[in-house]
Amino acid sequence: MDDFYFHKVSSSSISTIGNLCAALGISESDLKKALSLSPLDRYEEVQVNKSDGTLRTAYKPHFLIRRIQRRINKRIFAPQKKEPNTIQWPNYIFGSIPNQIIDDEEIQKDYISCARVHCRSKSLLKIDIKSFFDNIHRDLVYDTFRNFFKYPKDVSNVLTDLCCHEDRVPQGGLTSSYLASLVLYDLEPTVAKRLLRKGLNYTRLVDDITVSSKVHNYDFSFAKKIITDMLYEKDLPINDRKTRIEREASIPLSVHGLRVCFNEPRLASDEVKKIRAAVKNIEIVAQERHYRTTHSYRKDYNRCLGRVNKLSRVGHNQHGKLVSRLKKVEPLPSKRDIKRCTIMVENLEADHLSKGSRYWYWRRYHKAHQRINILQRTFVHTAVGLRLRLKSIKPSYEA
């Protein structure tokens, strides 16, 4: 199978609205209710902080739209491991898509794997698609369902309606990232092939396009033109402020925050120093009396652990040492946690018969398990008793 193309590899199809409801595990009445919601009822507008300190407008889906979009993700875009893949993604697409199993080997699709493609580069072209989600019109979404998935018109129209908000792909919609990754399915393979013939590596991580060359001072004018033409064909503008060319002689080359001057992606040295400093800070505050039992400590600890685990993905030799240090100062439960866990289990017991097949019950159930794991670090017998009670009220929810 050609690694350059987006392939729909599943042999199954959705030929009618009834089949769509069956595939998503929803009733036709729920589908009609979702489609009848007004734009204002479908999404709640919220403001989200961006990394640069500015605000981004995002949209929080209505619970019914959210539930259906989650099913679209898990049963059309990215079936769970027990189901066959629907899509075989090209080797240059990364981010917000599942890892691929090819010849029994798992191919990572995260930002680190994306950066790895550009290791040992001497020149980089970076192109950012401006307001990507806002510029993906519903016509492009319909085209994806109609001409890529080969669904009939009525099914494609319904799926498009479920995934769009006022003719656009909403930032915050559960299906939006998958659609953003698919929207160039018909044009991108040719562009990637043409660039490869020029000795260039091409990747796209949602809205960030990177092209790299092993040649110093490479002239990217041809590459930029054919990429810009591809985007304009879909009415997708580029962000000139974030589009730039970088040369090895001027600054250390990086892709998605990782240095790519080496055989493998590396974190910048100052980032590693910041991670070590964060671990040291956790060790210091852990010495304060009773602080390890607080919610704020638990939150800071988990954030620090996440940063430390980045070292593992880039093979940094400090990872194991820093994890060992953090294990010595793990968050501890308080007696208040006993009460909280008990209430969580009691509420689950009360809701099991009526709500045990719902997603939010499933979420609450696993959250209770996580809380009990922390409780067990100090209150072993209490944790064992609560876990036994959970065994009899397992969720019947299926993704």
mmCIF file of C-alpha atoms in Angstrom:
data_model
loop_
_atom_site.group_PDB
_atom_site.id
_atom_site.type_symbol
_atom_site.label_atom_id
_atom_site.label_comp_id
_atom_site.label_asym_id
_atom_site.label_seq_id
_atom_site.Cartn_x
_atom_site.Cartn_y
_atom_site.Cartn_z
ATOM 1 C CA MET A 1 0.000 0.000 0.000
ATOM 2 C CA ASP A 2 1.412 3.423 -1.058
ATOM 3 C CA ASP A 3 2.570 5.375 2.002
ATOM 4 C CA PHE A 4 1.781 8.693 0.312
ATOM 5 C CA TYR A 5 -1.973 8.245 0.033
ATOM 6 C CA PHE A 6 -4.888 8.339 2.452
ATOM 7 C CA HIS A 7 -6.553 4.930 2.196
ATOM 8 C CA LYS A 8 -9.959 3.862 3.368
ATOM 9 C CA VAL A 9 -9.034 0.281 4.166
ATOM 10 C CA SER A 10 -12.237 -0.934 5.819
ATOM 11 C CA SER A 11 -14.453 -2.975 3.520
ATOM 12 C CA SER A 12 -17.601 -2.058 5.469
ATOM 13 C CA SER A 13 -19.869 0.756 4.341
ATOM 14 C CA ILE A 14 -22.722 2.865 5.690
ATOM 15 C CA SER A 15 -25.422 2.879 3.016
ATOM 16 C CA THR A 16 -28.440 4.320 4.849
ATOM 17 C CA ILE A 17 -29.317 6.574 7.776
ATOM 18 C CA GLY A 18 -30.515 3.474 9.620
ATOM 19 C CA ASN A 19 -27.135 1.823 9.068
ATOM 20 C CA LEU A 20 -25.441 4.996 10.322
ATOM 21 C CA CYS A 21 -27.438 4.872 13.568
ATOM 22 C CA ALA A 22 -26.583 1.191 13.967
ATOM 23 C CA ALA A 23 -22.891 1.846 13.305
ATOM 24 C CA LEU A 24 -22.827 4.632 15.895
ATOM 25 C CA GLY A 25 -24.996 2.745 18.404
ATOM 26 C CA ILE A 26 -27.600 5.509 18.666
ATOM 27 C CA SER A 27 -31.349 5.610 18.090
ATOM 28 C CA GLU A 28 -32.899 7.419 15.134
ATOM 29 C CA SER A 29 -34.827 9.594 17.602
ATOM 30 C CA ASP A 30 -31.557 10.723 19.217
ATOM 31 C CA LEU A 31 -30.131 11.495 15.778
ATOM 32 C CA LYS A 32 -33.205 13.575 14.858
ATOM 33 C CA LYS A 33 -33.007 15.395 18.192
ATOM 34 C CA ALA A 34 -29.339 16.236 17.621
ATOM 35 C CA LEU A 35 -29.965 17.470 14.078
ATOM 36 C CA SER A 36 -32.900 19.631 15.227
ATOM 37 C CA LEU A 37 -30.797 21.582 17.739
ATOM 38 C CA SER A 38 -30.287 25.239 16.817
ATOM 39 C CA PRO A 39 -26.706 26.522 16.342
ATOM 40 C CA LEU A 40 -26.868 28.295 19.706
ATOM 41 C CA ASP A 41 -28.006 25.096 21.433
ATOM 42 C CA ARG A 42 -25.447 22.895 19.695
ATOM 43 C CA TYR A 43 -22.361 24.716 20.944
ATOM 44 C CA GLU A 44 -21.451 26.961 23.835
ATOM 45 C CA GLU A 45 -18.799 29.538 22.993
ATOM 46 C CA VAL A 46 -15.856 29.560 25.422
ATOM 47 C CA GLN A 47 -12.526 31.402 25.601
ATOM 48 C CA VAL A 48 -9.378 29.286 25.897
ATOM 49 C CA ASN A 49 -5.908 30.538 26.819
ATOM 50 C CA LYS A 50 -3.275 30.039 24.107
ATOM 51 C CA SER A 51 0.410 29.387 24.841
ATOM 52 C CA ASP A 52 1.291 32.966 23.873
ATOM 53 C CA GLY A 53 -1.119 34.397 26.454
ATOM 54 C CA THR A 54 -3.849 35.421 23.996
ATOM 55 C CA LEU A 55 -7.360 33.957 23.908
ATOM 56 C CA ARG A 56 -8.814 31.568 21.355
ATOM 57 C CA THR A 57 -12.534 31.099 20.792
ATOM 58 C CA ALA A 58 -13.558 27.460 21.138
ATOM 59 C CA TYR A 59 -16.908 25.702 21.196
ATOM 60 C CA LYS A 60 -18.216 23.254 23.773
ATOM 61 C CA PRO A 61 -20.625 20.765 22.145
ATOM 62 C CA HIS A 62 -24.070 19.950 23.519
ATOM 63 C CA PHE A 63 -23.929 16.632 25.378
ATOM 64 C CA LEU A 64 -25.849 14.829 22.606
ATOM 65 C CA ILE A 65 -23.607 16.237 19.847
ATOM 66 C CA ARG A 66 -20.579 15.339 21.960
ATOM 67 C CA ARG A 67 -21.785 11.750 22.411
ATOM 68 C CA ILE A 68 -22.428 11.268 18.698
ATOM 69 C CA GLN A 69 -19.119 12.879 17.698
ATOM 70 C CA ARG A 70 -17.293 10.584 20.111
ATOM 71 C CA ARG A 71 -18.932 7.601 18.400
ATOM 72 C CA ILE A 72 -17.939 8.961 14.968
ATOM 73 C CA ASN A 73 -14.343 9.155 16.166
ATOM 74 C CA LYS A 74 -14.254 5.679 17.659
ATOM 75 C CA ARG A 75 -16.269 3.870 15.005
ATOM 76 C CA ILE A 76 -15.394 5.702 11.793
ATOM 77 C CA PHE A 77 -12.187 7.744 12.130
ATOM 78 C CA ALA A 78 -10.261 5.640 14.648
ATOM 79 C CA PRO A 79 -11.832 2.298 15.601
ATOM 80 C CA GLN A 80 -10.567 0.686 18.784
ATOM 81 C CA LYS A 81 -7.920 -2.059 18.644
ATOM 82 C CA LYS A 82 -10.529 -4.820 18.542
ATOM 83 C CA GLU A 83 -11.882 -3.374 15.263
ATOM 84 C CA PRO A 84 -10.103 -3.102 11.891
ATOM 85 C CA ASN A 85 -8.708 0.298 10.924
ATOM 86 C CA THR A 86 -10.909 2.446 8.718
ATOM 87 C CA ILE A 87 -8.092 4.728 7.561
ATOM 88 C CA GLN A 88 -4.466 4.045 6.704
ATOM 89 C CA TRP A 89 -2.811 7.415 7.194
ATOM 90 C CA PRO A 90 0.113 8.601 5.033
ATOM 91 C CA ASN A 91 3.587 8.554 6.529
ATOM 92 C CA TYR A 92 3.765 12.383 6.571
ATOM 93 C CA ILE A 93 0.608 13.030 8.648
ATOM 94 C CA PHE A 94 1.045 13.365 12.426
ATOM 95 C CA GLY A 95 -0.842 14.576 15.489
ATOM 96 C CA SER A 96 -4.414 13.888 16.649
ATOM 97 C CA ILE A 97 -4.546 10.578 14.773
ATOM 98 C CA PRO A 98 -4.019 7.065 16.155
ATOM 99 C CA ASN A 99 -0.745 5.206 15.948
ATOM 100 C CA GLN A 100 -0.653 2.854 12.966
ATOM 101 C CA ILE A 101 -0.011 -0.894 13.023
ATOM 102 C CA ILE A 102 1.964 -1.847 9.912
ATOM 103 C CA ASP A 103 3.404 -5.360 9.567
ATOM 104 C CA ASP A 104 2.815 -5.916 13.310
ATOM 105 C CA GLU A 105 4.880 -2.809 14.125
ATOM 106 C CA GLU A 106 3.338 0.194 15.869
ATOM 107 C CA ILE A 107 4.150 3.460 14.079
ATOM 108 C CA GLN A 108 4.011 6.459 16.416
ATOM 109 C CA LYS A 109 2.111 9.498 15.137
ATOM 110 C CA ASP A 110 2.901 12.122 17.783
ATOM 111 C CA TYR A 111 4.882 15.365 17.476
ATOM 112 C CA ILE A 112 8.129 13.653 18.462
ATOM 113 C CA SER A 113 7.836 11.182 15.584
ATOM 114 C CA CYS A 114 7.042 14.104 13.313
ATOM 115 C CA ALA A 115 10.221 15.922 14.372
ATOM 116 C CA ARG A 116 12.246 12.732 13.842
ATOM 117 C CA VAL A 117 11.534 12.897 10.084
ATOM 118 C CA HIS A 118 13.543 16.127 9.922
ATOM 119 C CA CYS A 119 16.611 15.069 11.900
ATOM 120 C CA ARG A 120 20.013 16.036 10.432
ATOM 121 C CA SER A 121 18.378 18.842 8.435
ATOM 122 C CA LYS A 122 20.335 21.907 7.351
ATOM 123 C CA SER A 123 17.396 24.050 6.155
ATOM 124 C CA LEU A 124 13.723 24.230 7.173
ATOM 125 C CA LEU A 125 10.572 25.728 5.667
ATOM 126 C CA LYS A 126 7.703 26.146 8.146
ATOM 127 C CA ILE A 127 4.203 27.003 6.947
ATOM 128 C CA ASP A 128 1.287 27.615 9.303
ATOM 129 C CA ILE A 129 -2.288 27.377 8.020
ATOM 130 C CA LYS A 130 -4.159 30.455 9.216
ATOM 131 C CA SER A 131 -7.211 29.814 11.463
ATOM 132 C CA PHE A 132 -7.279 26.276 10.104
ATOM 133 C CA PHE A 133 -10.520 25.004 11.636
ATOM 134 C CA ASP A 134 -12.404 28.236 10.919
ATOM 135 C CA ASN A 135 -11.387 28.010 7.258
ATOM 136 C CA ILE A 136 -12.503 24.390 6.745
ATOM 137 C CA HIS A 137 -15.903 24.953 5.125
ATOM 138 C CA ARG A 138 -18.665 22.361 5.383
ATOM 139 C CA ASP A 139 -18.254 21.711 1.630
ATOM 140 C CA LEU A 140 -14.803 20.236 2.355
ATOM 141 C CA VAL A 141 -16.260 18.117 5.153
ATOM 142 C CA TYR A 142 -19.020 16.835 2.853
ATOM 143 C CA ASP A 143 -16.430 16.054 0.175
ATOM 144 C CA THR A 144 -14.459 13.994 2.704
ATOM 145 C CA PHE A 145 -17.439 11.844 3.662
ATOM 146 C CA ARG A 146 -18.803 11.610 0.104
ATOM 147 C CA ASN A 147 -15.651 11.088 -1.954
ATOM 148 C CA PHE A 148 -13.101 9.673 0.498
ATOM 149 C CA PHE A 149 -15.341 7.426 2.618
ATOM 150 C CA LYS A 150 -17.685 6.851 -0.364
ATOM 151 C CA TYR A 151 -20.838 7.289 1.707
ATOM 152 C CA PRO A 152 -24.112 8.109 -0.079
ATOM 153 C CA LYS A 153 -25.332 11.703 -0.229
ATOM 154 C CA ASP A 154 -27.842 11.532 2.620
ATOM 155 C CA VAL A 155 -25.370 9.859 5.010
ATOM 156 C CA SER A 156 -22.635 12.332 4.032
ATOM 157 C CA ASN A 157 -24.994 15.260 4.607
ATOM 158 C CA VAL A 158 -25.972 14.036 8.066
ATOM 159 C CA LEU A 159 -22.356 13.406 9.126
ATOM 160 C CA THR A 160 -21.366 16.837 7.799
ATOM 161 C CA ASP A 161 -24.177 18.470 9.772
ATOM 162 C CA LEU A 162 -23.103 16.650 12.947
ATOM 163 C CA CYS A 163 -19.455 17.707 12.585
ATOM 164 C CA CYS A 164 -19.924 21.359 11.603
ATOM 165 C CA HIS A 165 -21.070 24.509 13.354
ATOM 166 C CA GLU A 166 -22.526 27.230 11.147
ATOM 167 C CA ASP A 167 -20.776 25.919 8.017
ATOM 168 C CA ARG A 168 -17.357 25.551 9.687
ATOM 169 C CA VAL A 169 -15.416 22.935 11.593
ATOM 170 C CA PRO A 170 -15.578 24.096 15.228
ATOM 171 C CA GLN A 171 -12.506 24.435 17.415
ATOM 172 C CA GLY A 172 -13.424 22.136 20.306
ATOM 173 C CA GLY A 173 -15.512 19.680 18.322
ATOM 174 C CA LEU A 174 -14.450 16.103 18.986
ATOM 175 C CA THR A 175 -14.311 15.233 15.270
ATOM 176 C CA SER A 176 -12.551 18.435 14.192
ATOM 177 C CA SER A 177 -8.930 17.250 14.436
ATOM 178 C CA TYR A 178 -9.611 14.124 12.372
ATOM 179 C CA LEU A 179 -11.369 16.177 9.701
ATOM 180 C CA ALA A 180 -8.491 18.676 9.690
ATOM 181 C CA SER A 181 -6.050 15.818 9.107
ATOM 182 C CA LEU A 182 -8.197 14.443 6.251
ATOM 183 C CA VAL A 183 -9.180 17.635 4.462
ATOM 184 C CA LEU A 184 -6.232 17.572 2.017
ATOM 185 C CA TYR A 185 -6.618 13.858 1.241
ATOM 186 C CA ASP A 186 -6.834 14.340 -2.550
ATOM 187 C CA LEU A 187 -4.095 16.957 -3.097
ATOM 188 C CA GLU A 188 -1.478 16.341 -0.429
ATOM 189 C CA PRO A 189 -0.101 13.002 -1.721
ATOM 190 C CA THR A 190 0.969 14.582 -5.022
ATOM 191 C CA VAL A 191 2.634 17.505 -3.231
ATOM 192 C CA ALA A 192 4.513 15.188 -0.857
ATOM 193 C CA LYS A 193 5.714 13.065 -3.791
ATOM 194 C CA ARG A 194 6.886 16.076 -5.806
ATOM 195 C CA LEU A 195 8.843 17.380 -2.818
ATOM 196 C CA LEU A 196 10.426 13.978 -2.205
ATOM 197 C CA ARG A 197 11.657 13.969 -5.813
ATOM 198 C CA LYS A 198 13.507 17.178 -4.913
ATOM 199 C CA GLY A 199 15.144 15.456 -1.947
ATOM 200 C CA LEU A 200 12.854 17.165 0.594
ATOM 201 C CA ASN A 201 11.002 15.746 3.595
ATOM 202 C CA TYR A 202 7.406 16.928 4.100
ATOM 203 C CA THR A 203 5.236 16.568 7.211
ATOM 204 C CA ARG A 204 1.998 18.047 8.515
ATOM 205 C CA LEU A 205 0.971 18.057 12.158
ATOM 206 C CA VAL A 206 -2.649 19.319 11.964
ATOM 207 C CA ASP A 207 -2.013 22.921 10.776
ATOM 208 C CA ASP A 208 1.794 23.012 10.968
ATOM 209 C CA ILE A 209 3.561 22.100 7.722
ATOM 210 C CA THR A 210 7.325 21.490 7.766
ATOM 211 C CA VAL A 211 9.646 20.866 4.817
ATOM 212 C CA SER A 212 13.316 20.063 5.401
ATOM 213 C CA SER A 213 16.461 19.707 3.337
ATOM 214 C CA LYS A 214 19.895 18.279 4.093
ATOM 215 C CA VAL A 215 21.355 21.107 1.975
ATOM 216 C CA HIS A 216 22.658 24.370 3.474
ATOM 217 C CA ASN A 217 20.809 27.499 2.298
ATOM 218 C CA TYR A 218 18.287 25.492 0.270
ATOM 219 C CA ASP A 219 15.997 27.547 -2.006
ATOM 220 C CA PHE A 220 12.451 26.674 -0.896
ATOM 221 C CA SER A 221 10.639 28.890 -3.433
ATOM 222 C CA PHE A 222 9.327 25.905 -5.457
ATOM 223 C CA ALA A 223 8.260 24.027 -2.311
ATOM 224 C CA LYS A 224 6.465 27.046 -0.885
ATOM 225 C CA LYS A 225 4.612 27.672 -4.150
ATOM 226 C CA ILE A 226 3.200 24.172 -4.612
ATOM 227 C CA ILE A 227 2.172 23.984 -0.938
ATOM 228 C CA THR A 228 0.524 27.403 -1.119
ATOM 229 C CA ASP A 229 -1.275 26.393 -4.338
ATOM 230 C CA MET A 230 -2.540 23.228 -2.616
ATOM 231 C CA LEU A 231 -3.893 25.215 0.338
ATOM 232 C CA TYR A 232 -5.471 27.901 -1.842
ATOM 233 C CA GLU A 233 -7.206 25.177 -3.848
ATOM 234 C CA LYS A 234 -9.097 24.382 -0.628
ATOM 235 C CA ASP A 235 -9.518 28.068 0.316
ATOM 236 C CA LEU A 236 -7.066 27.651 3.187
ATOM 237 C CA PRO A 237 -4.901 30.771 3.691
ATOM 238 C CA ILE A 238 -1.396 30.657 5.143
ATOM 239 C CA ASN A 239 -0.304 32.609 8.196
ATOM 240 C CA ASP A 240 2.514 34.807 6.847
ATOM 241 C CA ARG A 241 3.571 35.824 10.368
ATOM 242 C CA LYS A 242 4.315 32.202 11.309
ATOM 243 C CA THR A 243 5.643 31.101 7.912
ATOM 244 C CA ARG A 244 9.437 31.249 7.783
ATOM 245 C CA ILE A 245 12.666 29.690 6.530
ATOM 246 C CA GLU A 246 15.372 28.666 9.001
ATOM 247 C CA ARG A 247 19.019 27.876 8.273
ATOM 248 C CA GLU A 248 21.412 25.867 10.419
ATOM 249 C CA ALA A 249 23.998 28.663 10.471
ATOM 250 C CA SER A 250 21.627 31.215 12.022
ATOM 251 C CA ILE A 251 19.868 29.342 14.872
ATOM 252 C CA PRO A 252 19.676 25.762 16.213
ATOM 253 C CA LEU A 253 17.039 24.124 14.021
ATOM 254 C CA SER A 254 13.956 22.862 15.821
ATOM 255 C CA VAL A 255 10.647 21.271 14.841
ATOM 256 C CA HIS A 256 7.726 21.350 17.279
ATOM 257 C CA GLY A 257 10.047 22.450 20.057
ATOM 258 C CA LEU A 258 12.608 19.683 19.501
ATOM 259 C CA ARG A 259 16.172 20.103 18.207
ATOM 260 C CA VAL A 260 16.649 18.268 14.899
ATOM 261 C CA CYS A 261 20.370 18.811 14.282
ATOM 262 C CA PHE A 262 21.082 15.280 15.544
ATOM 263 C CA ASN A 263 20.211 11.711 14.556
ATOM 264 C CA GLU A 264 17.294 11.739 16.992
ATOM 265 C CA PRO A 265 15.106 14.632 18.231
ATOM 266 C CA ARG A 266 16.363 16.279 21.404
ATOM 267 C CA LEU A 267 14.910 18.682 23.889
ATOM 268 C CA ALA A 268 16.705 21.998 24.090
ATOM 269 C CA SER A 269 19.251 22.062 26.919
ATOM 270 C CA ASP A 270 17.423 24.873 28.713
ATOM 271 C CA GLU A 271 14.205 22.804 28.645
ATOM 272 C CA VAL A 272 15.983 19.875 30.345
ATOM 273 C CA LYS A 273 17.280 22.281 32.975
ATOM 274 C CA LYS A 274 13.748 23.566 33.560
ATOM 275 C CA ILE A 275 12.466 20.003 33.996
ATOM 276 C CA ARG A 276 15.184 19.200 36.535
ATOM 277 C CA ALA A 277 14.371 22.434 38.366
ATOM 278 C CA ALA A 278 10.669 21.477 38.426
ATOM 279 C CA VAL A 279 11.532 18.112 40.028
ATOM 280 C CA LYS A 280 13.704 19.858 42.614
ATOM 281 C CA ASN A 281 10.871 22.252 43.403
ATOM 282 C CA ILE A 282 8.464 19.325 43.946
ATOM 283 C CA GLU A 283 10.978 17.740 46.333
ATOM 284 C CA ILE A 284 11.250 20.981 48.298
ATOM 285 C CA VAL A 285 7.502 21.631 48.692
ATOM 286 C CA ALA A 286 6.972 17.935 49.562
ATOM 287 C CA GLN A 287 8.861 18.568 52.812
ATOM 288 C CA GLU A 288 6.183 20.957 54.028
ATOM 289 C CA ARG A 289 3.998 19.362 56.681
ATOM 290 C CA HIS A 290 0.846 17.725 55.227
ATOM 291 C CA TYR A 291 1.360 19.417 51.835
ATOM 292 C CA ARG A 292 1.635 16.086 49.983
ATOM 293 C CA THR A 293 -2.021 15.411 50.861
ATOM 294 C CA THR A 294 -3.342 18.598 49.210
ATOM 295 C CA HIS A 295 -5.049 18.877 45.849
ATOM 296 C CA SER A 296 -2.651 21.617 44.667
ATOM 297 C CA TYR A 297 0.363 19.378 45.339
ATOM 298 C CA ARG A 298 -1.282 16.535 43.426
ATOM 299 C CA LYS A 299 -1.898 18.853 40.476
ATOM 300 C CA ASP A 300 1.684 20.206 40.459
ATOM 301 C CA TYR A 301 3.116 16.699 40.832
ATOM 302 C CA ASN A 302 1.157 15.312 37.863
ATOM 303 C CA ARG A 303 2.180 18.268 35.702
ATOM 304 C CA CYS A 304 5.837 17.728 36.635
ATOM 305 C CA LEU A 305 5.615 13.983 35.964
ATOM 306 C CA GLY A 306 4.208 14.691 32.507
ATOM 307 C CA ARG A 307 7.166 16.941 31.718
ATOM 308 C CA VAL A 308 9.618 14.309 32.967
ATOM 309 C CA ASN A 309 8.008 11.660 30.762
ATOM 310 C CA LYS A 310 8.834 13.774 27.700
ATOM 311 C CA LEU A 311 12.451 12.815 28.367
ATOM 312 C CA SER A 312 11.578 9.151 27.869
ATOM 313 C CA ARG A 313 10.121 9.774 24.406
ATOM 314 C CA VAL A 314 13.374 11.404 23.255
ATOM 315 C CA GLY A 315 15.571 8.786 24.967
ATOM 316 C CA HIS A 316 17.151 11.200 27.431
ATOM 317 C CA ASN A 317 19.353 9.502 30.053
ATOM 318 C CA GLN A 318 17.928 11.639 32.877
ATOM 319 C CA HIS A 319 14.430 10.177 32.636
ATOM 320 C CA GLY A 320 14.843 7.152 34.903
ATOM 321 C CA LYS A 321 16.722 9.113 37.547
ATOM 322 C CA LEU A 322 14.118 11.883 37.712
ATOM 323 C CA VAL A 323 11.209 9.408 37.825
ATOM 324 C CA SER A 324 12.883 7.648 40.760
ATOM 325 C CA ARG A 325 13.178 10.957 42.598
ATOM 326 C CA LEU A 326 9.501 11.728 41.994
ATOM 327 C CA LYS A 327 8.359 8.303 43.209
ATOM 328 C CA LYS A 328 9.832 9.123 46.611
ATOM 329 C CA VAL A 329 7.522 12.135 46.968
ATOM 330 C CA GLU A 330 4.271 10.813 45.445
ATOM 331 C CA PRO A 331 1.056 12.560 46.544
ATOM 332 C CA LEU A 332 -0.502 11.053 49.672
ATOM 333 C CA PRO A 333 -4.188 10.738 50.571
ATOM 334 C CA SER A 334 -5.813 12.485 53.488
ATOM 335 C CA LYS A 335 -8.763 11.364 55.587
ATOM 336 C CA ARG A 336 -10.851 13.724 53.488
ATOM 337 C CA ASP A 337 -10.009 11.516 50.477
ATOM 338 C CA ILE A 338 -11.619 8.560 52.253
ATOM 339 C CA LYS A 339 -14.868 10.491 52.453
ATOM 340 C CA ARG A 340 -14.634 11.636 48.843
ATOM 341 C CA CYS A 341 -13.927 8.130 47.509
ATOM 342 C CA THR A 342 -16.739 6.663 49.585
ATOM 343 C CA ILE A 343 -19.213 9.213 48.216
ATOM 344 C CA MET A 344 -18.029 8.525 44.656
ATOM 345 C CA VAL A 345 -18.608 4.782 45.106
ATOM 346 C CA GLU A 346 -22.002 5.350 46.749
ATOM 347 C CA ASN A 347 -23.120 7.580 43.860
ATOM 348 C CA LEU A 348 -21.975 4.962 41.349
ATOM 349 C CA GLU A 349 -23.919 2.280 43.210
ATOM 350 C CA ALA A 350 -27.029 4.466 43.103
ATOM 351 C CA ASP A 351 -26.660 5.156 39.352
ATOM 352 C CA HIS A 352 -25.516 1.725 38.178
ATOM 353 C CA LEU A 353 -28.880 0.346 37.068
ATOM 354 C CA SER A 354 -30.106 3.487 35.324
ATOM 355 C CA LYS A 355 -26.859 4.965 33.972
ATOM 356 C CA GLY A 356 -24.345 2.102 33.858
ATOM 357 C CA SER A 357 -24.353 2.037 30.056
ATOM 358 C CA ARG A 358 -23.543 5.741 29.655
ATOM 359 C CA TYR A 359 -20.194 7.320 28.871
ATOM 360 C CA TRP A 360 -20.203 9.635 31.880
ATOM 361 C CA TYR A 361 -20.822 6.707 34.232
ATOM 362 C CA TRP A 362 -17.806 5.000 32.639
ATOM 363 C CA ARG A 363 -15.740 8.150 33.189
ATOM 364 C CA ARG A 364 -16.819 8.432 36.854
ATOM 365 C CA TYR A 365 -16.093 4.744 37.422
ATOM 366 C CA HIS A 366 -12.500 5.002 36.208
ATOM 367 C CA LYS A 367 -11.971 8.269 38.053
ATOM 368 C CA ALA A 368 -13.025 6.475 41.249
ATOM 369 C CA HIS A 369 -10.444 3.761 40.517
ATOM 370 C CA GLN A 370 -7.734 6.414 40.146
ATOM 371 C CA ARG A 371 -8.687 8.013 43.453
ATOM 372 C CA ILE A 372 -8.629 4.622 45.182
ATOM 373 C CA ASN A 373 -5.121 4.003 43.810
ATOM 374 C CA ILE A 374 -3.949 7.098 45.674
ATOM 375 C CA LEU A 375 -5.936 6.148 48.772
ATOM 376 C CA GLN A 376 -4.184 2.777 48.857
ATOM 377 C CA ARG A 377 -0.795 4.416 49.495
ATOM 378 C CA THR A 378 -1.829 5.037 53.101
ATOM 379 C CA PHE A 379 -5.266 3.527 53.806
ATOM 380 C CA VAL A 380 -4.815 0.017 52.415
ATOM 381 C CA HIS A 381 -7.783 -1.767 54.002
ATOM 382 C CA THR A 382 -10.220 1.022 53.128
ATOM 383 C CA ALA A 383 -9.030 1.003 49.515
ATOM 384 C CA VAL A 384 -9.449 -2.775 49.235
ATOM 385 C CA GLY A 385 -13.023 -2.545 50.515
ATOM 386 C CA LEU A 386 -13.988 0.218 48.101
ATOM 387 C CA ARG A 387 -12.430 -1.622 45.176
ATOM 388 C CA LEU A 388 -14.477 -4.728 45.993
ATOM 389 C CA ARG A 389 -17.645 -2.629 45.884
ATOM 390 C CA LEU A 390 -16.657 -1.284 42.451
ATOM 391 C CA LYS A 391 -16.281 -4.787 41.043
ATOM 392 C CA SER A 392 -20.027 -5.383 41.332
ATOM 393 C CA ILE A 393 -21.003 -2.168 39.496
ATOM 394 C CA LYS A 394 -18.795 -2.213 36.418
ATOM 395 C CA PRO A 395 -20.007 -0.017 33.537
ATOM 396 C CA SER A 396 -21.595 -1.659 30.521
ATOM 397 C CA TYR A 397 -20.749 1.307 28.303
ATOM 398 C CA GLU A 398 -19.213 0.471 24.915
ATOM 399 C CA ALA A 399 -17.264 3.096 23.003
#
